[in-house]
Amino acid sequence: MMKSKRRNYTIKEADDREQLCVEASSWYLPDNERSSLFICLLFGVSIAVDDFVYERVSYMKNLEDLSGLIDELYLDELQQGNTDLGELEIYAASKLHSWNVVVTACT
């Protein structure tokens, strides 16, 4: 009985608290998982986009896990923003920031 009274009291009181926004952020694109995950990694470190791209590409050049999978031309295209993001970039970004992100392709 006491619990019900408390609940009713709370509901009747004026409430100036800000309501939570349950919508996805404007940069979250559920139909494009690659961009969404990359943007989450980018926003998670609060760095300028150009700086993030430079740091990520520089890191990719030295990441042993990617040895033999990428070449200098591909890295130059990434640096200039002429190549779409893929699993290798997301993987490198997650490793760069020591985040444990696993990208799995569903068929």
Tab-separated table of C-alpha atoms in Angstrom:
chain	number	residue	atom	x	y	z
A	1	MET	CA	0.000	0.000	0.000
A	2	MET	CA	2.784	2.415	0.867
A	3	LYS	CA	4.449	1.749	-2.485
A	4	SER	CA	1.312	2.787	-4.405
A	5	LYS	CA	1.021	6.063	-2.502
A	6	ARG	CA	4.612	6.915	-3.237
A	7	ARG	CA	4.168	6.226	-6.941
A	8	ASN	CA	1.025	8.380	-7.155
A	9	TYR	CA	2.768	11.199	-5.315
A	10	THR	CA	5.639	11.161	-7.790
A	11	ILE	CA	3.357	11.218	-10.813
A	12	LYS	CA	1.354	14.217	-9.536
A	13	GLU	CA	4.421	16.368	-8.882
A	14	ALA	CA	5.571	18.875	-11.496
A	15	ASP	CA	8.692	17.614	-13.191
A	16	ASP	CA	11.287	19.952	-14.711
A	17	ARG	CA	13.754	17.220	-15.612
A	18	GLU	CA	14.845	16.955	-19.235
A	19	GLN	CA	13.326	14.022	-21.104
A	20	LEU	CA	15.686	11.440	-22.569
A	21	CYS	CA	15.993	11.249	-26.342
A	22	VAL	CA	15.677	7.621	-27.365
A	23	GLU	CA	16.253	8.258	-31.070
A	24	ALA	CA	19.505	7.298	-32.739
A	25	SER	CA	22.050	10.029	-33.323
A	26	SER	CA	21.897	11.776	-36.696
A	27	TRP	CA	25.243	10.241	-37.716
A	28	TYR	CA	24.079	6.681	-36.991
A	29	LEU	CA	23.003	4.963	-40.189
A	30	PRO	CA	21.566	1.524	-39.401
A	31	ASP	CA	21.384	0.656	-43.109
A	32	ASN	CA	25.130	1.244	-43.491
A	33	GLU	CA	26.896	-0.664	-40.725
A	34	ARG	CA	30.395	0.089	-41.980
A	35	SER	CA	29.931	3.857	-41.828
A	36	SER	CA	28.057	3.622	-38.552
A	37	LEU	CA	30.766	1.627	-36.800
A	38	PHE	CA	33.519	3.841	-38.195
A	39	ILE	CA	31.674	6.966	-37.030
A	40	CYS	CA	31.210	5.427	-33.574
A	41	LEU	CA	34.950	4.811	-33.390
A	42	LEU	CA	35.629	8.356	-34.558
A	43	PHE	CA	33.243	9.997	-32.100
A	44	GLY	CA	34.501	7.735	-29.327
A	45	VAL	CA	37.895	9.428	-29.395
A	46	SER	CA	36.792	13.042	-30.043
A	47	ILE	CA	39.350	13.881	-32.712
A	48	ALA	CA	39.103	15.876	-35.946
A	49	VAL	CA	38.198	13.712	-38.944
A	50	ASP	CA	41.354	14.595	-40.919
A	51	ASP	CA	43.561	13.861	-37.917
A	52	PHE	CA	41.765	10.583	-37.285
A	53	VAL	CA	42.188	9.468	-40.908
A	54	TYR	CA	45.881	10.389	-40.861
A	55	GLU	CA	46.473	8.553	-37.576
A	56	ARG	CA	44.520	5.494	-38.696
A	57	VAL	CA	46.327	5.208	-42.050
A	58	SER	CA	49.706	5.694	-40.379
A	59	TYR	CA	48.788	2.975	-37.899
A	60	MET	CA	47.612	0.666	-40.692
A	61	LYS	CA	51.015	0.944	-42.385
A	62	ASN	CA	52.652	-0.642	-39.338
A	63	LEU	CA	49.929	-3.056	-38.211
A	64	GLU	CA	51.312	-6.585	-38.605
A	65	ASP	CA	47.800	-8.074	-38.801
A	66	LEU	CA	47.314	-6.289	-42.141
A	67	SER	CA	50.687	-7.258	-43.590
A	68	GLY	CA	50.213	-8.450	-47.172
A	69	LEU	CA	46.586	-7.283	-47.307
A	70	ILE	CA	47.220	-3.651	-48.230
A	71	ASP	CA	49.668	-1.742	-50.402
A	72	GLU	CA	50.923	1.856	-50.525
A	73	LEU	CA	48.532	2.858	-53.335
A	74	TYR	CA	45.544	1.666	-51.313
A	75	LEU	CA	46.775	3.530	-48.234
A	76	ASP	CA	47.248	6.707	-50.288
A	77	GLU	CA	43.662	6.411	-51.548
A	78	LEU	CA	42.467	6.011	-47.959
A	79	GLN	CA	44.492	9.012	-46.840
A	80	GLN	CA	42.915	11.164	-49.560
A	81	GLY	CA	39.406	9.883	-48.850
A	82	ASN	CA	38.995	8.306	-52.298
A	83	THR	CA	38.177	4.812	-51.022
A	84	ASP	CA	35.085	3.631	-49.178
A	85	LEU	CA	35.536	2.264	-45.688
A	86	GLY	CA	35.775	-1.467	-45.304
A	87	GLU	CA	36.489	-4.123	-42.723
A	88	LEU	CA	40.245	-3.474	-42.733
A	89	GLU	CA	39.778	0.184	-41.828
A	90	ILE	CA	37.288	-0.617	-39.077
A	91	TYR	CA	39.580	-3.322	-37.731
A	92	ALA	CA	42.566	-0.954	-37.754
A	93	ALA	CA	40.556	1.814	-36.080
A	94	SER	CA	39.437	-0.538	-33.321
A	95	LYS	CA	43.005	-1.755	-32.756
A	96	LEU	CA	44.344	1.805	-32.844
A	97	HIS	CA	42.196	2.686	-29.856
A	98	SER	CA	42.508	-0.705	-28.148
A	99	TRP	CA	38.814	-1.440	-28.604
A	100	ASN	CA	37.732	-5.020	-29.077
A	101	VAL	CA	35.516	-4.748	-32.157
A	102	VAL	CA	34.745	-7.811	-34.236
A	103	VAL	CA	33.278	-7.344	-37.717
A	104	THR	CA	31.347	-10.349	-38.989
A	105	ALA	CA	29.849	-10.593	-42.466
A	106	CYS	CA	26.387	-12.160	-42.544
A	107	THR	CA	25.249	-13.977	-45.657
